[in-house]
Amino acid sequence: MKVLVIGLGGVTNGGKTTLAEKLKKMLPNCDIISQDDFFKPESEVETDERGFKLYDVLDALYMDEMVKSIHNWMKNPGSSGVVTEEPENTCDNLRNTDHVYILIVEGFLLYNYEPLNELWNRRYFLTLPYEECKRRRSTRVYQPADTPGYFDGHVWPMYLKYKSELEENASNIGCILLEWGPEEREVRRLLHCYCAVRMGTTVPFLDQTLKLRKKLRSSTA
């Protein structure tokens, strides 16, 4: 049995959850763990002198519990609720993979916590320009709700801080930066990663890429 743990990290509202869900539909034996499920209760999250709740820091999360959940999945992925039916959009190289399991871990602070960095097979970091990120954030409803100035005073500065740390951290040399652009590039790279592990080699996926391009264009039309 082979297991593959893929990190989908990056900016808030960068499309991590959406991409993870699409990949789960495309890849056999695939499961997802979301970092958002490990936030501490509001009463345990610190407040700064401006009245901002400091959610975009590691101390706002039960990171040890998150690592434990990933380890538990790795020990026995077959009993973790992984979907094993035929994926929606597969190819010959993705069939007959009952002995390969893939876990996608998505979140905004994945690569700044060293115990997690020991687990990744592949790491991806999604980015957005400031204006687009702020626009998307303004359309989301959070509990508690963002207070005036919260994005510029806390969310974006923390993103830049952790992104800078990521770039300086030698253990993250293998992290692939995915700049804002067509979603098909991320899907193609992750499918390539999966199939390389599945087959123990690197193989071309031209036919699969063409199918993905058509599917993604039709889904955004």
PDB file of C-alpha atoms in Angstrom:
ATOM      1  CA  MET A   1       0.000   0.000   0.000  1.00  0.00           C
ATOM      2  CA  LYS A   2       1.226   3.507  -0.870  1.00  0.00           C
ATOM      3  CA  VAL A   3       0.058   6.745   0.728  1.00  0.00           C
ATOM      4  CA  LEU A   4       0.593  10.222  -0.657  1.00  0.00           C
ATOM      5  CA  VAL A   5       0.093  13.356   1.461  1.00  0.00           C
ATOM      6  CA  ILE A   6      -0.292  16.560  -0.557  1.00  0.00           C
ATOM      7  CA  GLY A   7      -0.377  20.022   0.993  1.00  0.00           C
ATOM      8  CA  LEU A   8      -2.519  22.756  -0.560  1.00  0.00           C
ATOM      9  CA  GLY A   9      -1.522  25.870   1.345  1.00  0.00           C
ATOM     10  CA  GLY A  10      -1.666  29.553   0.634  1.00  0.00           C
ATOM     11  CA  VAL A  11      -3.579  32.774   0.857  1.00  0.00           C
ATOM     12  CA  THR A  12      -7.045  33.088   2.374  1.00  0.00           C
ATOM     13  CA  ASN A  13      -9.831  32.730  -0.214  1.00  0.00           C
ATOM     14  CA  GLY A  14      -7.264  31.487  -2.716  1.00  0.00           C
ATOM     15  CA  GLY A  15      -9.329  28.523  -3.918  1.00  0.00           C
ATOM     16  CA  LYS A  16      -7.709  25.816  -1.780  1.00  0.00           C
ATOM     17  CA  THR A  17     -10.945  24.152  -0.686  1.00  0.00           C
ATOM     18  CA  THR A  18     -12.482  24.342  -4.166  1.00  0.00           C
ATOM     19  CA  LEU A  19      -9.408  22.800  -5.752  1.00  0.00           C
ATOM     20  CA  ALA A  20      -9.221  20.081  -3.101  1.00  0.00           C
ATOM     21  CA  GLU A  21     -12.853  19.117  -3.667  1.00  0.00           C
ATOM     22  CA  LYS A  22     -12.366  18.938  -7.443  1.00  0.00           C
ATOM     23  CA  LEU A  23      -9.298  16.763  -7.023  1.00  0.00           C
ATOM     24  CA  LYS A  24     -11.192  14.455  -4.681  1.00  0.00           C
ATOM     25  CA  LYS A  25     -13.730  13.871  -7.460  1.00  0.00           C
ATOM     26  CA  MET A  26     -10.976  13.180  -9.994  1.00  0.00           C
ATOM     27  CA  LEU A  27      -8.618  10.996  -7.964  1.00  0.00           C
ATOM     28  CA  PRO A  28      -9.349   7.490  -6.690  1.00  0.00           C
ATOM     29  CA  ASN A  29      -9.007   6.732  -2.967  1.00  0.00           C
ATOM     30  CA  CYS A  30      -8.755  10.413  -2.086  1.00  0.00           C
ATOM     31  CA  ASP A  31      -9.621  12.159   1.176  1.00  0.00           C
ATOM     32  CA  ILE A  32      -9.361  15.724   2.519  1.00  0.00           C
ATOM     33  CA  ILE A  33      -8.365  17.238   5.860  1.00  0.00           C
ATOM     34  CA  SER A  34      -9.060  20.965   6.270  1.00  0.00           C
ATOM     35  CA  GLN A  35      -7.073  23.169   8.632  1.00  0.00           C
ATOM     36  CA  ASP A  36     -10.182  25.278   9.276  1.00  0.00           C
ATOM     37  CA  ASP A  37     -11.621  22.357  11.255  1.00  0.00           C
ATOM     38  CA  PHE A  38      -8.920  22.867  13.906  1.00  0.00           C
ATOM     39  CA  PHE A  39      -9.601  26.468  14.937  1.00  0.00           C
ATOM     40  CA  LYS A  40      -9.843  27.066  18.663  1.00  0.00           C
ATOM     41  CA  PRO A  41     -13.085  28.491  20.088  1.00  0.00           C
ATOM     42  CA  GLU A  42     -13.391  32.268  19.924  1.00  0.00           C
ATOM     43  CA  SER A  43     -12.898  32.499  23.687  1.00  0.00           C
ATOM     44  CA  GLU A  44      -9.411  30.969  23.329  1.00  0.00           C
ATOM     45  CA  VAL A  45      -8.252  33.242  20.493  1.00  0.00           C
ATOM     46  CA  GLU A  46      -6.196  36.247  21.543  1.00  0.00           C
ATOM     47  CA  THR A  47      -7.270  39.839  20.864  1.00  0.00           C
ATOM     48  CA  ASP A  48      -4.741  42.567  20.077  1.00  0.00           C
ATOM     49  CA  GLU A  49      -4.757  46.189  21.216  1.00  0.00           C
ATOM     50  CA  ARG A  50      -6.880  47.196  18.206  1.00  0.00           C
ATOM     51  CA  GLY A  51      -9.580  44.725  19.132  1.00  0.00           C
ATOM     52  CA  PHE A  52      -8.706  42.327  16.299  1.00  0.00           C
ATOM     53  CA  LYS A  53      -9.117  38.623  16.992  1.00  0.00           C
ATOM     54  CA  LEU A  54      -5.812  37.011  15.984  1.00  0.00           C
ATOM     55  CA  TYR A  55      -7.118  34.113  13.909  1.00  0.00           C
ATOM     56  CA  ASP A  56      -4.365  34.137  11.269  1.00  0.00           C
ATOM     57  CA  VAL A  57      -1.659  32.788  13.579  1.00  0.00           C
ATOM     58  CA  LEU A  58      -0.665  29.272  14.599  1.00  0.00           C
ATOM     59  CA  ASP A  59      -1.728  29.852  18.206  1.00  0.00           C
ATOM     60  CA  ALA A  60      -5.344  30.129  17.025  1.00  0.00           C
ATOM     61  CA  LEU A  61      -5.288  26.494  15.887  1.00  0.00           C
ATOM     62  CA  TYR A  62      -5.048  23.081  17.534  1.00  0.00           C
ATOM     63  CA  MET A  63      -2.046  22.167  15.406  1.00  0.00           C
ATOM     64  CA  ASP A  64      -1.073  19.117  17.465  1.00  0.00           C
ATOM     65  CA  GLU A  65      -4.542  17.666  16.893  1.00  0.00           C
ATOM     66  CA  MET A  66      -4.228  18.312  13.175  1.00  0.00           C
ATOM     67  CA  VAL A  67      -0.912  16.472  12.986  1.00  0.00           C
ATOM     68  CA  LYS A  68      -2.405  13.620  14.973  1.00  0.00           C
ATOM     69  CA  SER A  69      -5.322  13.360  12.531  1.00  0.00           C
ATOM     70  CA  ILE A  70      -2.956  13.132   9.574  1.00  0.00           C
ATOM     71  CA  HIS A  71      -0.866  10.461  11.292  1.00  0.00           C
ATOM     72  CA  ASN A  72      -3.994   8.465  12.061  1.00  0.00           C
ATOM     73  CA  TRP A  73      -5.057   8.637   8.422  1.00  0.00           C
ATOM     74  CA  MET A  74      -1.610   7.522   7.251  1.00  0.00           C
ATOM     75  CA  LYS A  75      -1.691   4.489   9.531  1.00  0.00           C
ATOM     76  CA  ASN A  76      -4.995   3.218   8.194  1.00  0.00           C
ATOM     77  CA  PRO A  77      -6.311   5.192   5.202  1.00  0.00           C
ATOM     78  CA  GLY A  78      -8.546   2.356   4.064  1.00  0.00           C
ATOM     79  CA  SER A  79     -10.820   2.808   7.087  1.00  0.00           C
ATOM     80  CA  SER A  80     -10.902   6.605   7.080  1.00  0.00           C
ATOM     81  CA  GLY A  81     -13.959   7.068   4.906  1.00  0.00           C
ATOM     82  CA  VAL A  82     -11.964   7.498   1.700  1.00  0.00           C
ATOM     83  CA  VAL A  83     -14.137   7.421  -1.411  1.00  0.00           C
ATOM     84  CA  THR A  84     -13.142   4.444  -3.536  1.00  0.00           C
ATOM     85  CA  GLU A  85     -15.718   4.512  -6.330  1.00  0.00           C
ATOM     86  CA  GLU A  86     -14.764   5.370  -9.900  1.00  0.00           C
ATOM     87  CA  PRO A  87     -13.686   9.039 -10.150  1.00  0.00           C
ATOM     88  CA  GLU A  88     -15.667  11.400 -12.377  1.00  0.00           C
ATOM     89  CA  ASN A  89     -12.755  12.222 -14.661  1.00  0.00           C
ATOM     90  CA  THR A  90     -10.140   9.507 -14.842  1.00  0.00           C
ATOM     91  CA  CYS A  91      -7.831   7.853 -17.342  1.00  0.00           C
ATOM     92  CA  ASP A  92      -6.117   4.504 -17.753  1.00  0.00           C
ATOM     93  CA  ASN A  93      -3.186   5.599 -15.598  1.00  0.00           C
ATOM     94  CA  LEU A  94      -5.565   6.350 -12.728  1.00  0.00           C
ATOM     95  CA  ARG A  95      -7.449   3.066 -12.800  1.00  0.00           C
ATOM     96  CA  ASN A  96      -6.800  -0.028 -10.731  1.00  0.00           C
ATOM     97  CA  THR A  97      -5.295   1.965  -7.844  1.00  0.00           C
ATOM     98  CA  ASP A  98      -6.825   0.195  -4.872  1.00  0.00           C
ATOM     99  CA  HIS A  99      -3.432   0.005  -3.152  1.00  0.00           C
ATOM    100  CA  VAL A 100      -2.726   3.751  -3.443  1.00  0.00           C
ATOM    101  CA  TYR A 101      -4.341   6.321  -1.128  1.00  0.00           C
ATOM    102  CA  ILE A 102      -4.033  10.079  -1.323  1.00  0.00           C
ATOM    103  CA  LEU A 103      -4.695  12.691   1.363  1.00  0.00           C
ATOM    104  CA  ILE A 104      -5.080  16.347   0.455  1.00  0.00           C
ATOM    105  CA  VAL A 105      -4.473  18.674   3.409  1.00  0.00           C
ATOM    106  CA  GLU A 106      -5.643  22.214   2.727  1.00  0.00           C
ATOM    107  CA  GLY A 107      -5.159  25.306   4.834  1.00  0.00           C
ATOM    108  CA  PHE A 108      -3.654  28.768   5.130  1.00  0.00           C
ATOM    109  CA  LEU A 109      -0.840  27.944   7.607  1.00  0.00           C
ATOM    110  CA  LEU A 110       0.466  24.535   6.588  1.00  0.00           C
ATOM    111  CA  TYR A 111       4.171  25.109   6.006  1.00  0.00           C
ATOM    112  CA  ASN A 112       5.100  27.231   9.018  1.00  0.00           C
ATOM    113  CA  TYR A 113       4.656  24.374  11.473  1.00  0.00           C
ATOM    114  CA  GLU A 114       7.631  22.044  11.418  1.00  0.00           C
ATOM    115  CA  PRO A 115       5.876  18.801  12.495  1.00  0.00           C
ATOM    116  CA  LEU A 116       3.716  19.094   9.371  1.00  0.00           C
ATOM    117  CA  ASN A 117       6.699  19.651   7.108  1.00  0.00           C
ATOM    118  CA  GLU A 118       7.911  16.156   7.913  1.00  0.00           C
ATOM    119  CA  LEU A 119       4.780  14.620   6.358  1.00  0.00           C
ATOM    120  CA  TRP A 120       4.429  16.119   2.880  1.00  0.00           C
ATOM    121  CA  ASN A 121       5.079  14.200  -0.323  1.00  0.00           C
ATOM    122  CA  ARG A 122       4.312  17.340  -2.325  1.00  0.00           C
ATOM    123  CA  ARG A 123       3.629  20.921  -1.265  1.00  0.00           C
ATOM    124  CA  TYR A 124       1.782  23.624  -3.179  1.00  0.00           C
ATOM    125  CA  PHE A 125       1.216  27.254  -2.204  1.00  0.00           C
ATOM    126  CA  LEU A 126      -1.619  29.202  -3.857  1.00  0.00           C
ATOM    127  CA  THR A 127      -1.359  32.981  -4.166  1.00  0.00           C
ATOM    128  CA  LEU A 128      -3.631  35.892  -5.064  1.00  0.00           C
ATOM    129  CA  PRO A 129      -3.022  39.582  -5.747  1.00  0.00           C
ATOM    130  CA  TYR A 130      -4.010  41.890  -2.894  1.00  0.00           C
ATOM    131  CA  GLU A 131      -7.006  43.396  -4.695  1.00  0.00           C
ATOM    132  CA  GLU A 132      -8.504  40.055  -5.695  1.00  0.00           C
ATOM    133  CA  CYS A 133      -7.950  38.519  -2.281  1.00  0.00           C
ATOM    134  CA  LYS A 134      -9.619  41.463  -0.548  1.00  0.00           C
ATOM    135  CA  ARG A 135     -12.551  41.334  -2.978  1.00  0.00           C
ATOM    136  CA  ARG A 136     -13.112  37.622  -2.352  1.00  0.00           C
ATOM    137  CA  ARG A 137     -12.762  38.048   1.399  1.00  0.00           C
ATOM    138  CA  SER A 138     -15.452  40.740   1.368  1.00  0.00           C
ATOM    139  CA  THR A 139     -17.956  38.308  -0.141  1.00  0.00           C
ATOM    140  CA  ARG A 140     -17.486  35.692   2.592  1.00  0.00           C
ATOM    141  CA  VAL A 141     -19.429  35.541   5.861  1.00  0.00           C
ATOM    142  CA  TYR A 142     -17.299  34.614   8.875  1.00  0.00           C
ATOM    143  CA  GLN A 143     -18.218  33.856  12.461  1.00  0.00           C
ATOM    144  CA  PRO A 144     -17.199  36.071  14.108  1.00  0.00           C
ATOM    145  CA  ALA A 145     -17.533  38.562  11.264  1.00  0.00           C
ATOM    146  CA  ASP A 146     -14.549  40.562  10.027  1.00  0.00           C
ATOM    147  CA  THR A 147     -14.442  43.936  11.753  1.00  0.00           C
ATOM    148  CA  PRO A 148     -13.651  47.146   9.801  1.00  0.00           C
ATOM    149  CA  GLY A 149      -9.967  47.212   8.886  1.00  0.00           C
ATOM    150  CA  TYR A 150      -9.438  43.553   9.793  1.00  0.00           C
ATOM    151  CA  PHE A 151      -8.196  42.475   6.364  1.00  0.00           C
ATOM    152  CA  ASP A 152      -5.625  45.260   6.022  1.00  0.00           C
ATOM    153  CA  GLY A 153      -4.703  45.278   9.717  1.00  0.00           C
ATOM    154  CA  HIS A 154      -4.355  41.549  10.343  1.00  0.00           C
ATOM    155  CA  VAL A 155      -5.223  39.101   7.546  1.00  0.00           C
ATOM    156  CA  TRP A 156      -3.029  40.435   4.732  1.00  0.00           C
ATOM    157  CA  PRO A 157       0.003  41.343   6.915  1.00  0.00           C
ATOM    158  CA  MET A 158      -0.032  37.837   8.425  1.00  0.00           C
ATOM    159  CA  TYR A 159      -0.208  36.277   4.958  1.00  0.00           C
ATOM    160  CA  LEU A 160       2.826  38.298   3.819  1.00  0.00           C
ATOM    161  CA  LYS A 161       4.693  37.410   7.016  1.00  0.00           C
ATOM    162  CA  TYR A 162       4.158  33.669   6.701  1.00  0.00           C
ATOM    163  CA  LYS A 163       4.808  33.697   2.960  1.00  0.00           C
ATOM    164  CA  SER A 164       8.139  35.384   3.634  1.00  0.00           C
ATOM    165  CA  GLU A 165       8.975  32.776   6.271  1.00  0.00           C
ATOM    166  CA  LEU A 166       8.059  30.049   3.821  1.00  0.00           C
ATOM    167  CA  GLU A 167      10.429  31.422   1.220  1.00  0.00           C
ATOM    168  CA  GLU A 168      13.252  31.644   3.763  1.00  0.00           C
ATOM    169  CA  ASN A 169      12.696  28.212   5.305  1.00  0.00           C
ATOM    170  CA  ALA A 170      15.146  25.708   3.838  1.00  0.00           C
ATOM    171  CA  SER A 171      12.815  22.799   4.608  1.00  0.00           C
ATOM    172  CA  ASN A 172      10.285  24.206   2.134  1.00  0.00           C
ATOM    173  CA  ILE A 173      12.571  24.251  -0.908  1.00  0.00           C
ATOM    174  CA  GLY A 174      10.326  21.650  -2.521  1.00  0.00           C
ATOM    175  CA  CYS A 175       7.202  23.794  -2.173  1.00  0.00           C
ATOM    176  CA  ILE A 176       5.704  24.760  -5.548  1.00  0.00           C
ATOM    177  CA  LEU A 177       4.286  28.277  -5.816  1.00  0.00           C
ATOM    178  CA  LEU A 178       1.042  28.388  -7.821  1.00  0.00           C
ATOM    179  CA  GLU A 179       0.367  31.948  -8.896  1.00  0.00           C
ATOM    180  CA  TRP A 180      -3.148  33.169  -9.589  1.00  0.00           C
ATOM    181  CA  GLY A 181      -4.238  31.806 -12.951  1.00  0.00           C
ATOM    182  CA  PRO A 182      -6.162  29.065 -14.750  1.00  0.00           C
ATOM    183  CA  GLU A 183      -7.116  26.294 -12.376  1.00  0.00           C
ATOM    184  CA  GLU A 184      -6.235  23.587 -14.876  1.00  0.00           C
ATOM    185  CA  ARG A 185      -2.502  24.083 -14.200  1.00  0.00           C
ATOM    186  CA  GLU A 186      -2.878  23.106 -10.562  1.00  0.00           C
ATOM    187  CA  VAL A 187      -5.046  20.112 -11.397  1.00  0.00           C
ATOM    188  CA  ARG A 188      -2.615  18.923 -14.056  1.00  0.00           C
ATOM    189  CA  ARG A 189       0.378  19.193 -11.717  1.00  0.00           C
ATOM    190  CA  LEU A 190      -1.342  17.314  -8.927  1.00  0.00           C
ATOM    191  CA  LEU A 191      -2.559  14.571 -11.246  1.00  0.00           C
ATOM    192  CA  HIS A 192       0.978  14.233 -12.573  1.00  0.00           C
ATOM    193  CA  CYS A 193       2.282  13.972  -9.008  1.00  0.00           C
ATOM    194  CA  TYR A 194      -0.259  11.321  -8.126  1.00  0.00           C
ATOM    195  CA  CYS A 195       0.371   9.192 -11.200  1.00  0.00           C
ATOM    196  CA  ALA A 196       4.138   9.406 -10.762  1.00  0.00           C
ATOM    197  CA  VAL A 197       3.787   7.901  -7.300  1.00  0.00           C
ATOM    198  CA  ARG A 198       1.229   5.381  -8.518  1.00  0.00           C
ATOM    199  CA  MET A 199       3.518   4.104 -11.277  1.00  0.00           C
ATOM    200  CA  GLY A 200       6.855   4.751  -9.592  1.00  0.00           C
ATOM    201  CA  THR A 201       7.946   6.980 -12.457  1.00  0.00           C
ATOM    202  CA  THR A 202       7.158  10.186 -14.313  1.00  0.00           C
ATOM    203  CA  VAL A 203       4.773   9.802 -17.228  1.00  0.00           C
ATOM    204  CA  PRO A 204       3.131  12.199 -19.706  1.00  0.00           C
ATOM    205  CA  PHE A 205      -0.570  12.945 -19.431  1.00  0.00           C
ATOM    206  CA  LEU A 206      -1.424  14.765 -22.649  1.00  0.00           C
ATOM    207  CA  ASP A 207      -4.743  12.976 -23.171  1.00  0.00           C
ATOM    208  CA  GLN A 208      -5.762  13.543 -19.568  1.00  0.00           C
ATOM    209  CA  THR A 209      -4.775  17.202 -19.747  1.00  0.00           C
ATOM    210  CA  LEU A 210      -7.005  17.754 -22.777  1.00  0.00           C
ATOM    211  CA  LYS A 211      -9.925  16.123 -20.965  1.00  0.00           C
ATOM    212  CA  LEU A 212      -9.315  18.273 -17.873  1.00  0.00           C
ATOM    213  CA  ARG A 213      -9.130  21.440 -19.960  1.00  0.00           C
ATOM    214  CA  LYS A 214     -12.534  20.719 -21.505  1.00  0.00           C
ATOM    215  CA  LYS A 215     -14.053  19.815 -18.134  1.00  0.00           C
ATOM    216  CA  LEU A 216     -12.742  22.892 -16.337  1.00  0.00           C
ATOM    217  CA  ARG A 217     -13.796  25.249 -19.135  1.00  0.00           C
ATOM    218  CA  SER A 218     -17.302  23.785 -19.222  1.00  0.00           C
ATOM    219  CA  SER A 219     -17.603  24.066 -15.422  1.00  0.00           C
ATOM    220  CA  THR A 220     -16.713  27.778 -15.474  1.00  0.00           C
ATOM    221  CA  ALA A 221     -18.761  28.692 -18.536  1.00  0.00           C
TER     222      ALA A 221
END
